[in-house]
């Protein structure tokens, strides 16, 4: 293999250091993250360092209309909605009343609940209703972080909803390293592995694959 510069190995000590000096996390955001971390499914939450990145990307885009597929307890939505202008809007798709109740509590505390339109139900149905409801190519940004077997369908729907020059971000594209292990053939891993290959060759978008957190793929619609 050709030698190349690899990312710095992220030890526990170095990770703690990077959060200590690089994460400007408001107390309310930290409270939500820590409360979520106590849940049985707490590992479904995005990594803390991802929140500021998503918020910064939304800010740089000058985004007003945003979409999130897979909201869980609302940590990523909290970052994104806080970065939107007063007339900004974030449509969140999820199926869990229980987890999104926690999200709503913190959105209210943060004073951003009016910017968030939570739609409970199967995301593919919500995405179809958005397309039929006149949202085609009006979204500035979309974030995909839901059930992995539907990632390809979510991506295709987002391509219809996001405007040219808009951004699609896809989480978990490293999938704890399993995508690089050909022996792992469970449906979730296969779905992400197949999508990663497809995105590499998709000329409809510009691609940036970040080996960051659990893998974050950024796609700018051409």
PDB file of N, CA and C in Angstrom, residues 64-162:
ATOM      1  N   UNK A  64     -32.106  28.392   5.276  1.00  0.00           N
ATOM      2  CA  UNK A  64     -33.374  28.722   5.929  1.00  0.00           C
ATOM      3  C   UNK A  64     -34.275  27.494   6.025  1.00  0.00           C
ATOM      4  N   UNK A  65     -34.265  26.665   4.996  1.00  0.00           N
ATOM      5  CA  UNK A  65     -35.121  25.482   4.963  1.00  0.00           C
ATOM      6  C   UNK A  65     -34.261  24.231   5.116  1.00  0.00           C
ATOM      7  N   UNK A  66     -34.453  23.519   6.220  1.00  0.00           N
ATOM      8  CA  UNK A  66     -33.612  22.372   6.536  1.00  0.00           C
ATOM      9  C   UNK A  66     -34.479  21.149   6.831  1.00  0.00           C
ATOM     10  N   UNK A  67     -33.860  19.995   6.677  1.00  0.00           N
ATOM     11  CA  UNK A  67     -34.558  18.718   6.829  1.00  0.00           C
ATOM     12  C   UNK A  67     -33.670  17.765   7.615  1.00  0.00           C
ATOM     13  N   UNK A  68     -34.290  17.031   8.534  1.00  0.00           N
ATOM     14  CA  UNK A  68     -33.555  16.028   9.301  1.00  0.00           C
ATOM     15  C   UNK A  68     -34.342  14.730   9.300  1.00  0.00           C
ATOM     16  N   UNK A  69     -33.691  13.653   8.915  1.00  0.00           N
ATOM     17  CA  UNK A  69     -34.320  12.328   8.880  1.00  0.00           C
ATOM     18  C   UNK A  69     -33.687  11.494   9.989  1.00  0.00           C
ATOM     19  N   UNK A  70     -34.442  11.322  11.059  1.00  0.00           N
ATOM     20  CA  UNK A  70     -33.929  10.652  12.247  1.00  0.00           C
ATOM     21  C   UNK A  70     -33.523  11.681  13.284  1.00  0.00           C
ATOM     22  N   UNK A  71     -34.402  11.949  14.232  1.00  0.00           N
ATOM     23  CA  UNK A  71     -34.194  13.040  15.181  1.00  0.00           C
ATOM     24  C   UNK A  71     -33.806  12.549  16.567  1.00  0.00           C
ATOM     25  N   UNK A  72     -34.279  11.365  16.954  1.00  0.00           N
ATOM     26  CA  UNK A  72     -33.988  10.769  18.255  1.00  0.00           C
ATOM     27  C   UNK A  72     -34.393  11.748  19.367  1.00  0.00           C
ATOM     28  N   UNK A  73     -33.474  12.162  20.213  1.00  0.00           N
ATOM     29  CA  UNK A  73     -33.827  13.074  21.310  1.00  0.00           C
ATOM     30  C   UNK A  73     -33.527  14.530  20.988  1.00  0.00           C
ATOM     31  N   UNK A  74     -33.167  14.823  19.751  1.00  0.00           N
ATOM     32  CA  UNK A  74     -33.131  16.203  19.303  1.00  0.00           C
ATOM     33  C   UNK A  74     -31.825  16.953  19.434  1.00  0.00           C
ATOM     34  N   UNK A  75     -30.714  16.258  19.705  1.00  0.00           N
ATOM     35  CA  UNK A  75     -29.447  16.969  19.902  1.00  0.00           C
ATOM     36  C   UNK A  75     -28.957  17.622  18.614  1.00  0.00           C
ATOM     37  N   UNK A  76     -28.960  16.905  17.514  1.00  0.00           N
ATOM     38  CA  UNK A  76     -28.517  17.497  16.247  1.00  0.00           C
ATOM     39  C   UNK A  76     -29.463  18.610  15.818  1.00  0.00           C
ATOM     40  N   UNK A  77     -30.762  18.410  16.027  1.00  0.00           N
ATOM     41  CA  UNK A  77     -31.735  19.450  15.668  1.00  0.00           C
ATOM     42  C   UNK A  77     -31.530  20.700  16.510  1.00  0.00           C
ATOM     43  N   UNK A  78     -31.148  20.522  17.754  1.00  0.00           N
ATOM     44  CA  UNK A  78     -30.887  21.665  18.627  1.00  0.00           C
ATOM     45  C   UNK A  78     -29.762  22.526  18.072  1.00  0.00           C
ATOM     46  N   UNK A  79     -28.694  21.894  17.631  1.00  0.00           N
ATOM     47  CA  UNK A  79     -27.575  22.635  17.033  1.00  0.00           C
ATOM     48  C   UNK A  79     -27.987  23.338  15.746  1.00  0.00           C
ATOM     49  N   UNK A  80     -28.667  22.608  14.876  1.00  0.00           N
ATOM     50  CA  UNK A  80     -29.007  23.163  13.565  1.00  0.00           C
ATOM     51  C   UNK A  80     -30.024  24.294  13.695  1.00  0.00           C
ATOM     52  N   UNK A  81     -31.091  24.067  14.444  1.00  0.00           N
ATOM     53  CA  UNK A  81     -32.121  25.094  14.576  1.00  0.00           C
ATOM     54  C   UNK A  81     -31.575  26.354  15.242  1.00  0.00           C
ATOM     55  N   UNK A  82     -30.632  26.181  16.163  1.00  0.00           N
ATOM     56  CA  UNK A  82     -30.032  27.341  16.824  1.00  0.00           C
ATOM     57  C   UNK A  82     -29.190  28.169  15.874  1.00  0.00           C
ATOM     58  N   UNK A  83     -28.786  27.574  14.765  1.00  0.00           N
ATOM     59  CA  UNK A  83     -27.974  28.273  13.782  1.00  0.00           C
ATOM     60  C   UNK A  83     -28.809  28.916  12.679  1.00  0.00           C
ATOM     61  N   UNK A  84     -30.106  28.664  12.685  1.00  0.00           N
ATOM     62  CA  UNK A  84     -30.981  29.214  11.648  1.00  0.00           C
ATOM     63  C   UNK A  84     -31.395  30.642  11.980  1.00  0.00           C
ATOM     64  N   UNK A  85     -31.705  31.442  10.953  1.00  0.00           N
ATOM     65  CA  UNK A  85     -32.233  32.792  11.200  1.00  0.00           C
ATOM     66  C   UNK A  85     -33.625  32.717  11.790  1.00  0.00           C
ATOM     67  N   UNK A  86     -34.169  33.836  12.264  1.00  0.00           N
ATOM     68  CA  UNK A  86     -35.499  33.818  12.890  1.00  0.00           C
ATOM     69  C   UNK A  86     -36.593  33.216  12.007  1.00  0.00           C
ATOM     70  N   UNK A  87     -36.468  33.379  10.691  1.00  0.00           N
ATOM     71  CA  UNK A  87     -37.479  32.827   9.794  1.00  0.00           C
ATOM     72  C   UNK A  87     -37.082  31.459   9.244  1.00  0.00           C
ATOM     73  N   UNK A  88     -36.064  30.833   9.846  1.00  0.00           N
ATOM     74  CA  UNK A  88     -35.636  29.517   9.406  1.00  0.00           C
ATOM     75  C   UNK A  88     -36.576  28.422   9.866  1.00  0.00           C
ATOM     76  N   UNK A  89     -36.485  27.279   9.191  1.00  0.00           N
ATOM     77  CA  UNK A  89     -37.388  26.170   9.455  1.00  0.00           C
ATOM     78  C   UNK A  89     -36.636  24.849   9.333  1.00  0.00           C
ATOM     79  N   UNK A  90     -36.809  23.976  10.316  1.00  0.00           N
ATOM     80  CA  UNK A  90     -36.219  22.640  10.294  1.00  0.00           C
ATOM     81  C   UNK A  90     -37.340  21.617  10.420  1.00  0.00           C
ATOM     82  N   UNK A  91     -37.520  20.818   9.373  1.00  0.00           N
ATOM     83  CA  UNK A  91     -38.497  19.737   9.404  1.00  0.00           C
ATOM     84  C   UNK A  91     -37.794  18.476   9.881  1.00  0.00           C
ATOM     85  N   UNK A  92     -38.279  17.906  10.975  1.00  0.00           N
ATOM     86  CA  UNK A  92     -37.687  16.713  11.573  1.00  0.00           C
ATOM     87  C   UNK A  92     -38.604  15.514  11.375  1.00  0.00           C
ATOM     88  N   UNK A  93     -38.034  14.431  10.893  1.00  0.00           N
ATOM     89  CA  UNK A  93     -38.782  13.196  10.661  1.00  0.00           C
ATOM     90  C   UNK A  93     -38.347  12.137  11.668  1.00  0.00           C
ATOM     91  N   UNK A  94     -39.301  11.560  12.379  1.00  0.00           N
ATOM     92  CA  UNK A  94     -38.989  10.482  13.308  1.00  0.00           C
ATOM     93  C   UNK A  94     -40.245   9.660  13.545  1.00  0.00           C
ATOM     94  N   UNK A  95     -40.059   8.502  14.183  1.00  0.00           N
ATOM     95  CA  UNK A  95     -41.196   7.624  14.457  1.00  0.00           C
ATOM     96  C   UNK A  95     -41.470   7.464  15.948  1.00  0.00           C
ATOM     97  N   UNK A  96     -40.587   7.987  16.789  1.00  0.00           N
ATOM     98  CA  UNK A  96     -40.692   7.751  18.223  1.00  0.00           C
ATOM     99  C   UNK A  96     -41.322   8.927  18.954  1.00  0.00           C
ATOM    100  N   UNK A  97     -42.489   8.700  19.509  1.00  0.00           N
ATOM    101  CA  UNK A  97     -43.121   9.715  20.346  1.00  0.00           C
ATOM    102  C   UNK A  97     -42.341   9.883  21.638  1.00  0.00           C
ATOM    103  N   UNK A  98     -41.848   8.774  22.176  1.00  0.00           N
ATOM    104  CA  UNK A  98     -41.128   8.806  23.457  1.00  0.00           C
ATOM    105  C   UNK A  98     -39.856   9.650  23.371  1.00  0.00           C
ATOM    106  N   UNK A  99     -38.997   9.357  22.406  1.00  0.00           N
ATOM    107  CA  UNK A  99     -37.734  10.069  22.328  1.00  0.00           C
ATOM    108  C   UNK A  99     -37.923  11.525  21.923  1.00  0.00           C
ATOM    109  N   UNK A 100     -38.868  11.775  21.032  1.00  0.00           N
ATOM    110  CA  UNK A 100     -39.042  13.159  20.586  1.00  0.00           C
ATOM    111  C   UNK A 100     -39.737  14.024  21.639  1.00  0.00           C
ATOM    112  N   UNK A 101     -40.393  13.402  22.619  1.00  0.00           N
ATOM    113  CA  UNK A 101     -40.905  14.184  23.749  1.00  0.00           C
ATOM    114  C   UNK A 101     -39.747  14.833  24.499  1.00  0.00           C
ATOM    115  N   UNK A 102     -38.660  14.085  24.658  1.00  0.00           N
ATOM    116  CA  UNK A 102     -37.464  14.647  25.284  1.00  0.00           C
ATOM    117  C   UNK A 102     -36.898  15.765  24.417  1.00  0.00           C
ATOM    118  N   UNK A 103     -36.887  15.551  23.120  1.00  0.00           N
ATOM    119  CA  UNK A 103     -36.416  16.589  22.202  1.00  0.00           C
ATOM    120  C   UNK A 103     -37.238  17.866  22.350  1.00  0.00           C
ATOM    121  N   UNK A 104     -38.546  17.720  22.348  1.00  0.00           N
ATOM    122  CA  UNK A 104     -39.426  18.893  22.450  1.00  0.00           C
ATOM    123  C   UNK A 104     -39.144  19.684  23.725  1.00  0.00           C
ATOM    124  N   UNK A 105     -38.891  18.981  24.825  1.00  0.00           N
ATOM    125  CA  UNK A 105     -38.627  19.649  26.095  1.00  0.00           C
ATOM    126  C   UNK A 105     -37.424  20.579  25.979  1.00  0.00           C
ATOM    127  N   UNK A 106     -36.366  20.087  25.360  1.00  0.00           N
ATOM    128  CA  UNK A 106     -35.163  20.896  25.248  1.00  0.00           C
ATOM    129  C   UNK A 106     -35.288  21.973  24.176  1.00  0.00           C
ATOM    130  N   UNK A 107     -36.019  21.701  23.116  1.00  0.00           N
ATOM    131  CA  UNK A 107     -36.250  22.744  22.110  1.00  0.00           C
ATOM    132  C   UNK A 107     -37.001  23.918  22.734  1.00  0.00           C
ATOM    133  N   UNK A 108     -37.965  23.599  23.583  1.00  0.00           N
ATOM    134  CA  UNK A 108     -38.714  24.657  24.274  1.00  0.00           C
ATOM    135  C   UNK A 108     -37.798  25.441  25.203  1.00  0.00           C
ATOM    136  N   UNK A 109     -36.985  24.742  25.963  1.00  0.00           N
ATOM    137  CA  UNK A 109     -36.062  25.412  26.879  1.00  0.00           C
ATOM    138  C   UNK A 109     -35.102  26.330  26.132  1.00  0.00           C
ATOM    139  N   UNK A 110     -34.689  25.906  24.932  1.00  0.00           N
ATOM    140  CA  UNK A 110     -33.736  26.692  24.149  1.00  0.00           C
ATOM    141  C   UNK A 110     -34.394  27.837  23.394  1.00  0.00           C
ATOM    142  N   UNK A 111     -35.722  27.880  23.378  1.00  0.00           N
ATOM    143  CA  UNK A 111     -36.434  28.943  22.684  1.00  0.00           C
ATOM    144  C   UNK A 111     -36.416  28.811  21.176  1.00  0.00           C
ATOM    145  N   UNK A 112     -36.263  27.587  20.681  1.00  0.00           N
ATOM    146  CA  UNK A 112     -36.193  27.384  19.228  1.00  0.00           C
ATOM    147  C   UNK A 112     -37.312  26.487  18.711  1.00  0.00           C
ATOM    148  N   UNK A 113     -38.251  26.126  19.576  1.00  0.00           N
ATOM    149  CA  UNK A 113     -39.292  25.173  19.178  1.00  0.00           C
ATOM    150  C   UNK A 113     -40.096  25.669  17.982  1.00  0.00           C
ATOM    151  N   UNK A 114     -40.269  26.981  17.870  1.00  0.00           N
ATOM    152  CA  UNK A 114     -41.073  27.524  16.766  1.00  0.00           C
ATOM    153  C   UNK A 114     -40.387  27.345  15.412  1.00  0.00           C
ATOM    154  N   UNK A 115     -39.089  27.062  15.423  1.00  0.00           N
ATOM    155  CA  UNK A 115     -38.367  26.838  14.164  1.00  0.00           C
ATOM    156  C   UNK A 115     -38.445  25.380  13.702  1.00  0.00           C
ATOM    157  N   UNK A 116     -38.945  24.483  14.555  1.00  0.00           N
ATOM    158  CA  UNK A 116     -38.883  23.053  14.275  1.00  0.00           C
ATOM    159  C   UNK A 116     -40.282  22.492  14.027  1.00  0.00           C
ATOM    160  N   UNK A 117     -40.424  21.817  12.906  1.00  0.00           N
ATOM    161  CA  UNK A 117     -41.668  21.163  12.509  1.00  0.00           C
ATOM    162  C   UNK A 117     -41.435  19.653  12.603  1.00  0.00           C
ATOM    163  N   UNK A 118     -41.845  19.061  13.723  1.00  0.00           N
ATOM    164  CA  UNK A 118     -41.640  17.633  13.943  1.00  0.00           C
ATOM    165  C   UNK A 118     -42.778  16.847  13.311  1.00  0.00           C
ATOM    166  N   UNK A 119     -42.414  15.898  12.468  1.00  0.00           N
ATOM    167  CA  UNK A 119     -43.410  15.078  11.787  1.00  0.00           C
ATOM    168  C   UNK A 119     -43.163  13.619  12.145  1.00  0.00           C
ATOM    169  N   UNK A 120     -44.083  13.058  12.925  1.00  0.00           N
ATOM    170  CA  UNK A 120     -43.970  11.675  13.364  1.00  0.00           C
ATOM    171  C   UNK A 120     -44.634  10.744  12.352  1.00  0.00           C
ATOM    172  N   UNK A 121     -43.916   9.680  12.014  1.00  0.00           N
ATOM    173  CA  UNK A 121     -44.409   8.716  11.047  1.00  0.00           C
ATOM    174  C   UNK A 121     -43.258   8.211  10.211  1.00  0.00           C
ATOM    175  N   UNK A 122     -43.490   7.184   9.397  1.00  0.00           N
ATOM    176  CA  UNK A 122     -42.419   6.669   8.534  1.00  0.00           C
ATOM    177  C   UNK A 122     -41.837   7.782   7.663  1.00  0.00           C
ATOM    178  N   UNK A 123     -40.529   7.917   7.695  1.00  0.00           N
ATOM    179  CA  UNK A 123     -39.894   9.059   7.022  1.00  0.00           C
ATOM    180  C   UNK A 123     -40.134   9.056   5.523  1.00  0.00           C
ATOM    181  N   UNK A 124     -40.161   7.882   4.902  1.00  0.00           N
ATOM    182  CA  UNK A 124     -40.368   7.858   3.457  1.00  0.00           C
ATOM    183  C   UNK A 124     -41.728   8.429   3.086  1.00  0.00           C
ATOM    184  N   UNK A 125     -42.728   8.202   3.937  1.00  0.00           N
ATOM    185  CA  UNK A 125     -44.043   8.785   3.680  1.00  0.00           C
ATOM    186  C   UNK A 125     -44.003  10.302   3.853  1.00  0.00           C
ATOM    187  N   UNK A 126     -43.287  10.766   4.884  1.00  0.00           N
ATOM    188  CA  UNK A 126     -43.163  12.207   5.087  1.00  0.00           C
ATOM    189  C   UNK A 126     -42.434  12.857   3.927  1.00  0.00           C
ATOM    190  N   UNK A 127     -41.367  12.221   3.455  1.00  0.00           N
ATOM    191  CA  UNK A 127     -40.597  12.779   2.344  1.00  0.00           C
ATOM    192  C   UNK A 127     -41.435  12.841   1.073  1.00  0.00           C
ATOM    193  N   UNK A 128     -42.244  11.819   0.853  1.00  0.00           N
ATOM    194  CA  UNK A 128     -43.123  11.836  -0.324  1.00  0.00           C
ATOM    195  C   UNK A 128     -44.144  12.961  -0.211  1.00  0.00           C
ATOM    196  N   UNK A 129     -44.675  13.164   0.998  1.00  0.00           N
ATOM    197  CA  UNK A 129     -45.656  14.241   1.175  1.00  0.00           C
ATOM    198  C   UNK A 129     -45.015  15.611   0.966  1.00  0.00           C
ATOM    199  N   UNK A 130     -43.731  15.746   1.340  1.00  0.00           N
ATOM    200  CA  UNK A 130     -43.030  17.009   1.101  1.00  0.00           C
ATOM    201  C   UNK A 130     -42.850  17.249  -0.395  1.00  0.00           C
ATOM    202  N   UNK A 131     -42.496  16.213  -1.114  1.00  0.00           N
ATOM    203  CA  UNK A 131     -42.341  16.357  -2.563  1.00  0.00           C
ATOM    204  C   UNK A 131     -43.662  16.743  -3.205  1.00  0.00           C
ATOM    205  N   UNK A 132     -44.722  16.077  -2.788  1.00  0.00           N
ATOM    206  CA  UNK A 132     -46.042  16.361  -3.357  1.00  0.00           C
ATOM    207  C   UNK A 132     -46.592  17.699  -2.881  1.00  0.00           C
ATOM    208  N   UNK A 133     -46.039  18.204  -1.781  1.00  0.00           N
ATOM    209  CA  UNK A 133     -46.541  19.445  -1.205  1.00  0.00           C
ATOM    210  C   UNK A 133     -45.778  20.680  -1.648  1.00  0.00           C
ATOM    211  N   UNK A 134     -44.943  20.554  -2.667  1.00  0.00           N
ATOM    212  CA  UNK A 134     -44.287  21.720  -3.239  1.00  0.00           C
ATOM    213  C   UNK A 134     -42.907  22.037  -2.690  1.00  0.00           C
ATOM    214  N   UNK A 135     -42.297  21.095  -1.982  1.00  0.00           N
ATOM    215  CA  UNK A 135     -40.983  21.348  -1.403  1.00  0.00           C
ATOM    216  C   UNK A 135     -39.824  20.928  -2.303  1.00  0.00           C
ATOM    217  N   UNK A 136     -40.086  20.440  -3.494  1.00  0.00           N
ATOM    218  CA  UNK A 136     -39.010  19.990  -4.374  1.00  0.00           C
ATOM    219  C   UNK A 136     -38.007  21.117  -4.621  1.00  0.00           C
ATOM    220  N   UNK A 137     -36.727  20.820  -4.386  1.00  0.00           N
ATOM    221  CA  UNK A 137     -35.590  21.728  -4.601  1.00  0.00           C
ATOM    222  C   UNK A 137     -35.705  23.032  -3.802  1.00  0.00           C
ATOM    223  N   UNK A 138     -36.358  22.974  -2.646  1.00  0.00           N
ATOM    224  CA  UNK A 138     -36.446  24.146  -1.783  1.00  0.00           C
ATOM    225  C   UNK A 138     -35.602  24.005  -0.512  1.00  0.00           C
ATOM    226  N   UNK A 139     -35.165  22.798  -0.206  1.00  0.00           N
ATOM    227  CA  UNK A 139     -34.366  22.579   0.988  1.00  0.00           C
ATOM    228  C   UNK A 139     -32.917  23.014   0.746  1.00  0.00           C
ATOM    229  N   UNK A 140     -32.364  23.701   1.733  1.00  0.00           N
ATOM    230  CA  UNK A 140     -30.958  24.096   1.660  1.00  0.00           C
ATOM    231  C   UNK A 140     -30.035  23.016   2.213  1.00  0.00           C
ATOM    232  N   UNK A 141     -30.579  22.190   3.103  1.00  0.00           N
ATOM    233  CA  UNK A 141     -29.750  21.244   3.849  1.00  0.00           C
ATOM    234  C   UNK A 141     -30.610  20.069   4.280  1.00  0.00           C
ATOM    235  N   UNK A 142     -30.017  18.872   4.238  1.00  0.00           N
ATOM    236  CA  UNK A 142     -30.688  17.679   4.753  1.00  0.00           C
ATOM    237  C   UNK A 142     -29.672  16.810   5.478  1.00  0.00           C
ATOM    238  N   UNK A 143     -30.090  16.245   6.587  1.00  0.00           N
ATOM    239  CA  UNK A 143     -29.232  15.375   7.394  1.00  0.00           C
ATOM    240  C   UNK A 143     -29.921  14.021   7.531  1.00  0.00           C
ATOM    241  N   UNK A 144     -29.217  12.953   7.167  1.00  0.00           N
ATOM    242  CA  UNK A 144     -29.761  11.602   7.205  1.00  0.00           C
ATOM    243  C   UNK A 144     -29.077  10.827   8.324  1.00  0.00           C
ATOM    244  N   UNK A 145     -29.874  10.389   9.302  1.00  0.00           N
ATOM    245  CA  UNK A 145     -29.342   9.628  10.436  1.00  0.00           C
ATOM    246  C   UNK A 145     -30.465   8.788  11.018  1.00  0.00           C
ATOM    247  N   UNK A 146     -30.945   7.845  10.220  1.00  0.00           N
ATOM    248  CA  UNK A 146     -32.087   7.025  10.633  1.00  0.00           C
ATOM    249  C   UNK A 146     -31.767   5.557  10.346  1.00  0.00           C
ATOM    250  N   UNK A 147     -32.788   4.743  10.135  1.00  0.00           N
ATOM    251  CA  UNK A 147     -32.573   3.318   9.879  1.00  0.00           C
ATOM    252  C   UNK A 147     -31.741   3.130   8.619  1.00  0.00           C
ATOM    253  N   UNK A 148     -30.728   2.306   8.731  1.00  0.00           N
ATOM    254  CA  UNK A 148     -29.696   2.230   7.701  1.00  0.00           C
ATOM    255  C   UNK A 148     -30.175   1.546   6.422  1.00  0.00           C
ATOM    256  N   UNK A 149     -31.076   0.587   6.530  1.00  0.00           N
ATOM    257  CA  UNK A 149     -31.506  -0.133   5.332  1.00  0.00           C
ATOM    258  C   UNK A 149     -32.244   0.778   4.359  1.00  0.00           C
ATOM    259  N   UNK A 150     -32.744   1.899   4.840  1.00  0.00           N
ATOM    260  CA  UNK A 150     -33.443   2.844   3.961  1.00  0.00           C
ATOM    261  C   UNK A 150     -32.580   4.035   3.559  1.00  0.00           C
ATOM    262  N   UNK A 151     -31.298   4.001   3.861  1.00  0.00           N
ATOM    263  CA  UNK A 151     -30.431   5.136   3.549  1.00  0.00           C
ATOM    264  C   UNK A 151     -30.474   5.519   2.071  1.00  0.00           C
ATOM    265  N   UNK A 152     -30.435   4.546   1.198  1.00  0.00           N
ATOM    266  CA  UNK A 152     -30.433   4.868  -0.231  1.00  0.00           C
ATOM    267  C   UNK A 152     -31.730   5.570  -0.628  1.00  0.00           C
ATOM    268  N   UNK A 153     -32.853   5.088  -0.122  1.00  0.00           N
ATOM    269  CA  UNK A 153     -34.140   5.716  -0.439  1.00  0.00           C
ATOM    270  C   UNK A 153     -34.210   7.125   0.142  1.00  0.00           C
ATOM    271  N   UNK A 154     -33.688   7.314   1.349  1.00  0.00           N
ATOM    272  CA  UNK A 154     -33.660   8.650   1.931  1.00  0.00           C
ATOM    273  C   UNK A 154     -32.792   9.589   1.095  1.00  0.00           C
ATOM    274  N   UNK A 155     -31.666   9.089   0.663  1.00  0.00           N
ATOM    275  CA  UNK A 155     -30.757   9.905  -0.153  1.00  0.00           C
ATOM    276  C   UNK A 155     -31.429  10.348  -1.445  1.00  0.00           C
ATOM    277  N   UNK A 156     -32.077   9.420  -2.131  1.00  0.00           N
ATOM    278  CA  UNK A 156     -32.736   9.761  -3.393  1.00  0.00           C
ATOM    279  C   UNK A 156     -33.852  10.780  -3.160  1.00  0.00           C
ATOM    280  N   UNK A 157     -34.579  10.625  -2.071  1.00  0.00           N
ATOM    281  CA  UNK A 157     -35.638  11.593  -1.757  1.00  0.00           C
ATOM    282  C   UNK A 157     -35.046  12.966  -1.463  1.00  0.00           C
ATOM    283  N   UNK A 158     -33.932  12.980  -0.751  1.00  0.00           N
ATOM    284  CA  UNK A 158     -33.289  14.261  -0.430  1.00  0.00           C
ATOM    285  C   UNK A 158     -32.768  14.950  -1.682  1.00  0.00           C
ATOM    286  N   UNK A 159     -32.291  14.189  -2.635  1.00  0.00           N
ATOM    287  CA  UNK A 159     -31.824  14.788  -3.892  1.00  0.00           C
ATOM    288  C   UNK A 159     -32.950  15.534  -4.600  1.00  0.00           C
ATOM    289  N   UNK A 160     -34.165  15.058  -4.439  1.00  0.00           N
ATOM    290  CA  UNK A 160     -35.319  15.736  -5.052  1.00  0.00           C
ATOM    291  C   UNK A 160     -35.716  16.985  -4.269  1.00  0.00           C
ATOM    292  N   UNK A 161     -35.473  16.957  -2.963  1.00  0.00           N
ATOM    293  CA  UNK A 161     -35.922  18.054  -2.110  1.00  0.00           C
ATOM    294  C   UNK A 161     -34.895  19.164  -1.950  1.00  0.00           C
ATOM    295  N   UNK A 162     -33.618  18.824  -2.043  1.00  0.00           N
ATOM    296  CA  UNK A 162     -32.555  19.812  -1.828  1.00  0.00           C
ATOM    297  C   UNK A 162     -32.284  20.573  -3.121  1.00  0.00           C
TER     298      UNK A 162
END
